[in-house]
Amino acid sequence: MDSAEFDRRIAAIMESLEKSRLEDERRTAKSMAEFERRTAEFERRTEEFERSKAEFDRRMAKIDDKIDYAKEDIAGISNSNGLVAEDYFFNSLEKTLTLGGKHFDHAQKGGRRSLKLSNGKKLTGQYDTLLINDNSIAVVEIKYKAEKEDVEKLAGKQLENFRILYPEFAKYKIYLGIAGLSVDEHAEKEALKRGIAVLKQKGDAIEILDGNLRAY
């Protein structure tokens, strides 16, 4: 091989290598451009997501505020209705001082009473109206709307706790009453079955079902 042929082949190899280098650079630049494009798109979508999330959080915060306000309004209405019912029935019982044909000397609002037990736990109970004489006491639970569960609770846990919280009435006969501006029919049946007086609003007066009243 003469020197001219050798130089020609070397030049061809160098030209091929240069073409390969240029092609590699082109592909690398294209890949980098695609990577940068995808990175920019990812960042754009991330920013868009963050904006959407911030807007969602802002709207949810407003909804939560509205729910809180609604809960406060409902609680206020419920408490107000409960107080109206308590005053309505207490005032009536205070005037008659009678339940189940039994006369009582005075009426009082039971309120809340607490007692620390021997095991260190605290027992708390709230009783709406108490009718008292020298040997008997009537515990009347007052609800805006009385339901069966209220009757079961009154004759169960509330009565059990009452005996503990009011030891001064340990030797008294205990009578129970459930009162409500509205009394569910299931609550009424359950109360009468258990010998609990039912007091409910009927027009402008109070209807008292206490013919089956019994001592607990």
PDB file of C-alpha atoms in Angstrom:
ATOM      1  CA  MET A   1       0.000   0.000   0.000  1.00  0.00           C
ATOM      2  CA  ASP A   2       1.499   3.271  -1.065  1.00  0.00           C
ATOM      3  CA  SER A   3       1.382   6.365   1.125  1.00  0.00           C
ATOM      4  CA  ALA A   4      -1.380   7.979  -0.910  1.00  0.00           C
ATOM      5  CA  GLU A   5      -3.702   5.012  -0.360  1.00  0.00           C
ATOM      6  CA  PHE A   6      -2.811   4.965   3.312  1.00  0.00           C
ATOM      7  CA  ASP A   7      -3.601   8.638   3.673  1.00  0.00           C
ATOM      8  CA  ARG A   8      -6.918   8.124   1.845  1.00  0.00           C
ATOM      9  CA  ARG A   9      -7.975   5.359   4.199  1.00  0.00           C
ATOM     10  CA  ILE A  10      -6.942   7.332   7.263  1.00  0.00           C
ATOM     11  CA  ALA A  11      -8.948  10.305   5.995  1.00  0.00           C
ATOM     12  CA  ALA A  12     -11.999   8.046   5.445  1.00  0.00           C
ATOM     13  CA  ILE A  13     -11.720   6.647   8.956  1.00  0.00           C
ATOM     14  CA  MET A  14     -11.376  10.122  10.445  1.00  0.00           C
ATOM     15  CA  GLU A  15     -14.359  11.320   8.445  1.00  0.00           C
ATOM     16  CA  SER A  16     -16.445   8.354   9.684  1.00  0.00           C
ATOM     17  CA  LEU A  17     -15.412   9.013  13.275  1.00  0.00           C
ATOM     18  CA  GLU A  18     -16.321  12.671  12.926  1.00  0.00           C
ATOM     19  CA  LYS A  19     -19.719  11.753  11.521  1.00  0.00           C
ATOM     20  CA  SER A  20     -20.280   9.376  14.464  1.00  0.00           C
ATOM     21  CA  ARG A  21     -19.219  12.098  16.913  1.00  0.00           C
ATOM     22  CA  LEU A  22     -21.545  14.609  15.341  1.00  0.00           C
ATOM     23  CA  GLU A  23     -24.411  12.081  15.346  1.00  0.00           C
ATOM     24  CA  ASP A  24     -23.782  11.298  19.022  1.00  0.00           C
ATOM     25  CA  GLU A  25     -23.776  15.004  19.855  1.00  0.00           C
ATOM     26  CA  ARG A  26     -26.996  15.444  17.912  1.00  0.00           C
ATOM     27  CA  ARG A  27     -28.679  12.556  19.721  1.00  0.00           C
ATOM     28  CA  THR A  28     -27.389  13.778  23.106  1.00  0.00           C
ATOM     29  CA  ALA A  29     -28.651  17.290  22.436  1.00  0.00           C
ATOM     30  CA  LYS A  30     -32.017  15.871  21.360  1.00  0.00           C
ATOM     31  CA  SER A  31     -32.207  13.709  24.496  1.00  0.00           C
ATOM     32  CA  MET A  32     -31.271  16.651  26.710  1.00  0.00           C
ATOM     33  CA  ALA A  33     -33.870  18.817  25.028  1.00  0.00           C
ATOM     34  CA  GLU A  34     -36.518  16.108  25.568  1.00  0.00           C
ATOM     35  CA  PHE A  35     -35.421  15.683  29.195  1.00  0.00           C
ATOM     36  CA  GLU A  36     -35.601  19.429  29.792  1.00  0.00           C
ATOM     37  CA  ARG A  37     -39.005  19.555  28.113  1.00  0.00           C
ATOM     38  CA  ARG A  38     -40.338  16.736  30.316  1.00  0.00           C
ATOM     39  CA  THR A  39     -38.779  18.304  33.410  1.00  0.00           C
ATOM     40  CA  ALA A  40     -40.432  21.615  32.596  1.00  0.00           C
ATOM     41  CA  GLU A  41     -43.756  19.829  31.993  1.00  0.00           C
ATOM     42  CA  PHE A  42     -43.423  17.972  35.309  1.00  0.00           C
ATOM     43  CA  GLU A  43     -42.665  21.216  37.134  1.00  0.00           C
ATOM     44  CA  ARG A  44     -45.610  22.909  35.420  1.00  0.00           C
ATOM     45  CA  ARG A  45     -47.953  20.109  36.427  1.00  0.00           C
ATOM     46  CA  THR A  46     -46.549  20.112  39.959  1.00  0.00           C
ATOM     47  CA  GLU A  47     -47.194  23.852  40.252  1.00  0.00           C
ATOM     48  CA  GLU A  48     -50.675  23.341  38.816  1.00  0.00           C
ATOM     49  CA  PHE A  49     -51.327  20.555  41.338  1.00  0.00           C
ATOM     50  CA  GLU A  50     -50.085  22.743  44.204  1.00  0.00           C
ATOM     51  CA  ARG A  51     -52.372  25.556  43.069  1.00  0.00           C
ATOM     52  CA  SER A  52     -55.308  23.146  42.792  1.00  0.00           C
ATOM     53  CA  LYS A  53     -54.524  21.662  46.211  1.00  0.00           C
ATOM     54  CA  ALA A  54     -54.276  25.123  47.759  1.00  0.00           C
ATOM     55  CA  GLU A  55     -57.642  26.057  46.226  1.00  0.00           C
ATOM     56  CA  PHE A  56     -59.140  22.763  47.418  1.00  0.00           C
ATOM     57  CA  ASP A  57     -57.793  23.331  50.946  1.00  0.00           C
ATOM     58  CA  ARG A  58     -59.148  26.886  50.912  1.00  0.00           C
ATOM     59  CA  ARG A  59     -62.604  25.711  49.871  1.00  0.00           C
ATOM     60  CA  MET A  60     -62.570  22.850  52.381  1.00  0.00           C
ATOM     61  CA  ALA A  61     -61.608  25.310  55.119  1.00  0.00           C
ATOM     62  CA  LYS A  62     -64.644  27.418  54.204  1.00  0.00           C
ATOM     63  CA  ILE A  63     -66.849  24.319  54.208  1.00  0.00           C
ATOM     64  CA  ASP A  64     -65.448  23.284  57.618  1.00  0.00           C
ATOM     65  CA  ASP A  65     -66.170  26.762  58.955  1.00  0.00           C
ATOM     66  CA  LYS A  66     -69.740  26.565  57.676  1.00  0.00           C
ATOM     67  CA  ILE A  67     -70.158  23.104  59.214  1.00  0.00           C
ATOM     68  CA  ASP A  68     -68.810  24.383  62.550  1.00  0.00           C
ATOM     69  CA  TYR A  69     -71.199  27.340  62.449  1.00  0.00           C
ATOM     70  CA  ALA A  70     -74.068  24.995  61.580  1.00  0.00           C
ATOM     71  CA  LYS A  71     -73.138  22.663  64.455  1.00  0.00           C
ATOM     72  CA  GLU A  72     -73.066  25.619  66.835  1.00  0.00           C
ATOM     73  CA  ASP A  73     -76.456  26.774  65.594  1.00  0.00           C
ATOM     74  CA  ILE A  74     -77.920  23.279  65.913  1.00  0.00           C
ATOM     75  CA  ALA A  75     -76.407  22.835  69.370  1.00  0.00           C
ATOM     76  CA  GLY A  76     -77.766  26.222  70.390  1.00  0.00           C
ATOM     77  CA  ILE A  77     -81.227  25.373  69.099  1.00  0.00           C
ATOM     78  CA  SER A  78     -81.099  21.949  70.769  1.00  0.00           C
ATOM     79  CA  ASN A  79     -80.011  23.431  74.089  1.00  0.00           C
ATOM     80  CA  SER A  80     -82.655  26.122  73.831  1.00  0.00           C
ATOM     81  CA  ASN A  81     -85.360  23.563  73.044  1.00  0.00           C
ATOM     82  CA  GLY A  82     -84.204  21.434  75.954  1.00  0.00           C
ATOM     83  CA  LEU A  83     -84.362  24.363  78.366  1.00  0.00           C
ATOM     84  CA  VAL A  84     -87.839  25.295  77.131  1.00  0.00           C
ATOM     85  CA  ALA A  85     -89.017  21.716  77.746  1.00  0.00           C
ATOM     86  CA  GLU A  86     -87.416  21.586  81.209  1.00  0.00           C
ATOM     87  CA  ASP A  87     -89.008  24.852  82.317  1.00  0.00           C
ATOM     88  CA  TYR A  88     -92.380  23.874  80.850  1.00  0.00           C
ATOM     89  CA  PHE A  89     -92.656  20.565  82.703  1.00  0.00           C
ATOM     90  CA  PHE A  90     -90.929  21.710  85.893  1.00  0.00           C
ATOM     91  CA  ASN A  91     -93.317  24.637  86.299  1.00  0.00           C
ATOM     92  CA  SER A  92     -96.289  22.321  85.849  1.00  0.00           C
ATOM     93  CA  LEU A  93     -94.998  19.711  88.323  1.00  0.00           C
ATOM     94  CA  GLU A  94     -94.099  22.391  90.817  1.00  0.00           C
ATOM     95  CA  LYS A  95     -97.718  23.578  90.765  1.00  0.00           C
ATOM     96  CA  THR A  96     -99.363  20.165  91.110  1.00  0.00           C
ATOM     97  CA  LEU A  97     -96.692  18.334  93.163  1.00  0.00           C
ATOM     98  CA  THR A  98     -98.512  15.159  92.160  1.00  0.00           C
ATOM     99  CA  LEU A  99     -97.554  12.095  90.162  1.00  0.00           C
ATOM    100  CA  GLY A 100     -99.398   8.800  90.002  1.00  0.00           C
ATOM    101  CA  GLY A 101    -101.878   9.988  92.605  1.00  0.00           C
ATOM    102  CA  LYS A 102     -99.030  10.553  95.056  1.00  0.00           C
ATOM    103  CA  HIS A 103     -98.502  13.968  96.609  1.00  0.00           C
ATOM    104  CA  PHE A 104     -95.053  15.409  97.103  1.00  0.00           C
ATOM    105  CA  ASP A 105     -94.005  18.244  99.389  1.00  0.00           C
ATOM    106  CA  HIS A 106     -91.781  20.118  96.987  1.00  0.00           C
ATOM    107  CA  ALA A 107     -90.108  20.049  93.573  1.00  0.00           C
ATOM    108  CA  GLN A 108     -86.530  20.894  92.736  1.00  0.00           C
ATOM    109  CA  LYS A 109     -84.283  20.857  89.723  1.00  0.00           C
ATOM    110  CA  GLY A 110     -81.813  18.064  90.227  1.00  0.00           C
ATOM    111  CA  GLY A 111     -78.959  19.580  88.296  1.00  0.00           C
ATOM    112  CA  ARG A 112     -75.583  17.863  88.102  1.00  0.00           C
ATOM    113  CA  ARG A 113     -73.950  15.928  90.902  1.00  0.00           C
ATOM    114  CA  SER A 114     -70.528  14.277  90.982  1.00  0.00           C
ATOM    115  CA  LEU A 115     -68.923  11.783  93.325  1.00  0.00           C
ATOM    116  CA  LYS A 116     -65.435  10.331  93.499  1.00  0.00           C
ATOM    117  CA  LEU A 117     -65.660   6.553  93.834  1.00  0.00           C
ATOM    118  CA  SER A 118     -63.419   4.296  95.883  1.00  0.00           C
ATOM    119  CA  ASN A 119     -61.661   3.110  92.708  1.00  0.00           C
ATOM    120  CA  GLY A 120     -60.619   6.689  91.977  1.00  0.00           C
ATOM    121  CA  LYS A 121     -63.048   7.196  89.121  1.00  0.00           C
ATOM    122  CA  LYS A 122     -65.503  10.071  89.046  1.00  0.00           C
ATOM    123  CA  LEU A 123     -69.219   9.377  88.709  1.00  0.00           C
ATOM    124  CA  THR A 124     -71.394  12.185  87.348  1.00  0.00           C
ATOM    125  CA  GLY A 125     -75.134  12.331  86.801  1.00  0.00           C
ATOM    126  CA  GLN A 126     -77.651  14.975  85.829  1.00  0.00           C
ATOM    127  CA  TYR A 127     -81.323  14.796  86.806  1.00  0.00           C
ATOM    128  CA  ASP A 128     -83.865  17.299  85.535  1.00  0.00           C
ATOM    129  CA  THR A 129     -86.652  17.355  88.114  1.00  0.00           C
ATOM    130  CA  LEU A 130     -87.078  15.777  91.543  1.00  0.00           C
ATOM    131  CA  LEU A 131     -90.375  15.575  93.442  1.00  0.00           C
ATOM    132  CA  ILE A 132     -89.785  14.865  97.127  1.00  0.00           C
ATOM    133  CA  ASN A 133     -91.755  14.042 100.289  1.00  0.00           C
ATOM    134  CA  ASP A 134     -90.722  12.368 103.516  1.00  0.00           C
ATOM    135  CA  ASN A 135     -90.543   8.829 102.120  1.00  0.00           C
ATOM    136  CA  SER A 136     -90.721   9.016  98.322  1.00  0.00           C
ATOM    137  CA  ILE A 137     -88.952  10.736  95.453  1.00  0.00           C
ATOM    138  CA  ALA A 138     -89.894  10.979  91.787  1.00  0.00           C
ATOM    139  CA  VAL A 139     -87.124  11.424  89.251  1.00  0.00           C
ATOM    140  CA  VAL A 140     -88.468  12.967  86.049  1.00  0.00           C
ATOM    141  CA  GLU A 141     -86.253  13.040  82.976  1.00  0.00           C
ATOM    142  CA  ILE A 142     -87.264  15.813  80.550  1.00  0.00           C
ATOM    143  CA  LYS A 143     -86.512  15.791  76.830  1.00  0.00           C
ATOM    144  CA  TYR A 144     -87.536  17.981  73.935  1.00  0.00           C
ATOM    145  CA  LYS A 145     -88.285  14.702  72.136  1.00  0.00           C
ATOM    146  CA  ALA A 146     -88.361  11.571  74.294  1.00  0.00           C
ATOM    147  CA  GLU A 147     -87.343   8.319  72.626  1.00  0.00           C
ATOM    148  CA  LYS A 148     -87.235   4.685  73.696  1.00  0.00           C
ATOM    149  CA  GLU A 149     -83.502   4.866  74.426  1.00  0.00           C
ATOM    150  CA  ASP A 150     -84.169   7.667  76.936  1.00  0.00           C
ATOM    151  CA  VAL A 151     -86.595   5.444  78.823  1.00  0.00           C
ATOM    152  CA  GLU A 152     -84.183   2.521  78.876  1.00  0.00           C
ATOM    153  CA  LYS A 153     -81.354   4.742  80.077  1.00  0.00           C
ATOM    154  CA  LEU A 154     -83.538   6.299  82.798  1.00  0.00           C
ATOM    155  CA  ALA A 155     -84.590   2.917  84.189  1.00  0.00           C
ATOM    156  CA  GLY A 156     -81.073   1.559  83.826  1.00  0.00           C
ATOM    157  CA  LYS A 157     -77.845   3.499  84.241  1.00  0.00           C
ATOM    158  CA  GLN A 158     -79.419   6.766  85.389  1.00  0.00           C
ATOM    159  CA  LEU A 159     -81.380   5.072  88.168  1.00  0.00           C
ATOM    160  CA  GLU A 160     -78.345   3.024  89.185  1.00  0.00           C
ATOM    161  CA  ASN A 161     -76.183   6.149  89.362  1.00  0.00           C
ATOM    162  CA  PHE A 162     -78.906   8.078  91.196  1.00  0.00           C
ATOM    163  CA  ARG A 163     -78.839   5.605  94.083  1.00  0.00           C
ATOM    164  CA  ILE A 164     -75.073   6.162  94.381  1.00  0.00           C
ATOM    165  CA  LEU A 165     -75.070   9.922  93.894  1.00  0.00           C
ATOM    166  CA  TYR A 166     -78.002  10.594  96.257  1.00  0.00           C
ATOM    167  CA  PRO A 167     -77.388   8.348  99.299  1.00  0.00           C
ATOM    168  CA  GLU A 168     -79.709  10.574 101.351  1.00  0.00           C
ATOM    169  CA  PHE A 169     -82.618   8.945  99.489  1.00  0.00           C
ATOM    170  CA  ALA A 170     -81.412   5.373 100.034  1.00  0.00           C
ATOM    171  CA  LYS A 171     -84.526   4.389 102.046  1.00  0.00           C
ATOM    172  CA  TYR A 172     -86.972   6.273  99.819  1.00  0.00           C
ATOM    173  CA  LYS A 173     -89.353   4.773  97.302  1.00  0.00           C
ATOM    174  CA  ILE A 174     -88.190   5.930  93.878  1.00  0.00           C
ATOM    175  CA  TYR A 175     -90.644   6.675  91.091  1.00  0.00           C
ATOM    176  CA  LEU A 176     -89.653   7.508  87.542  1.00  0.00           C
ATOM    177  CA  GLY A 177     -91.128   9.761  84.899  1.00  0.00           C
ATOM    178  CA  ILE A 178     -90.238  10.613  81.318  1.00  0.00           C
ATOM    179  CA  ALA A 179     -91.451  13.934  79.895  1.00  0.00           C
ATOM    180  CA  GLY A 180     -91.236  15.406  76.429  1.00  0.00           C
ATOM    181  CA  LEU A 181     -92.861  18.036  74.289  1.00  0.00           C
ATOM    182  CA  SER A 182     -92.873  15.144  71.831  1.00  0.00           C
ATOM    183  CA  VAL A 183     -92.883  11.511  72.993  1.00  0.00           C
ATOM    184  CA  ASP A 184     -92.133   8.728  70.532  1.00  0.00           C
ATOM    185  CA  GLU A 185     -94.794   5.989  70.594  1.00  0.00           C
ATOM    186  CA  HIS A 186     -92.133   3.348  71.297  1.00  0.00           C
ATOM    187  CA  ALA A 187     -90.873   5.423  74.223  1.00  0.00           C
ATOM    188  CA  GLU A 188     -94.406   5.702  75.598  1.00  0.00           C
ATOM    189  CA  LYS A 189     -95.046   1.961  75.332  1.00  0.00           C
ATOM    190  CA  GLU A 190     -91.711   1.127  76.939  1.00  0.00           C
ATOM    191  CA  ALA A 191     -92.288   3.566  79.796  1.00  0.00           C
ATOM    192  CA  LEU A 192     -95.786   2.317  80.555  1.00  0.00           C
ATOM    193  CA  LYS A 193     -94.569  -1.271  80.421  1.00  0.00           C
ATOM    194  CA  ARG A 194     -91.902  -0.433  83.020  1.00  0.00           C
ATOM    195  CA  GLY A 195     -94.298   1.478  85.296  1.00  0.00           C
ATOM    196  CA  ILE A 196     -92.769   4.834  84.414  1.00  0.00           C
ATOM    197  CA  ALA A 197     -95.002   7.905  84.162  1.00  0.00           C
ATOM    198  CA  VAL A 198     -95.251   9.606  80.775  1.00  0.00           C
ATOM    199  CA  LEU A 199     -95.773  13.372  80.580  1.00  0.00           C
ATOM    200  CA  LYS A 200     -96.326  14.958  77.192  1.00  0.00           C
ATOM    201  CA  GLN A 201     -97.704  18.115  75.697  1.00  0.00           C
ATOM    202  CA  LYS A 202    -101.239  17.904  74.366  1.00  0.00           C
ATOM    203  CA  GLY A 203    -102.394  21.192  72.958  1.00  0.00           C
ATOM    204  CA  ASP A 204    -101.935  23.831  75.620  1.00  0.00           C
ATOM    205  CA  ALA A 205    -101.987  21.313  78.464  1.00  0.00           C
ATOM    206  CA  ILE A 206     -99.891  18.434  79.770  1.00  0.00           C
ATOM    207  CA  GLU A 207    -101.163  14.885  79.454  1.00  0.00           C
ATOM    208  CA  ILE A 208     -99.921  12.589  82.219  1.00  0.00           C
ATOM    209  CA  LEU A 209    -100.064   8.813  81.867  1.00  0.00           C
ATOM    210  CA  ASP A 210     -99.236   7.508  85.326  1.00  0.00           C
ATOM    211  CA  GLY A 211    -101.877   4.914  86.146  1.00  0.00           C
ATOM    212  CA  ASN A 212     -99.290   2.146  86.133  1.00  0.00           C
ATOM    213  CA  LEU A 213     -96.646   4.018  88.144  1.00  0.00           C
ATOM    214  CA  ARG A 214     -94.571   1.748  90.356  1.00  0.00           C
ATOM    215  CA  ALA A 215     -91.760   2.203  92.855  1.00  0.00           C
ATOM    216  CA  TYR A 216     -88.223   1.168  91.969  1.00  0.00           C
TER     217      TYR A 216
END
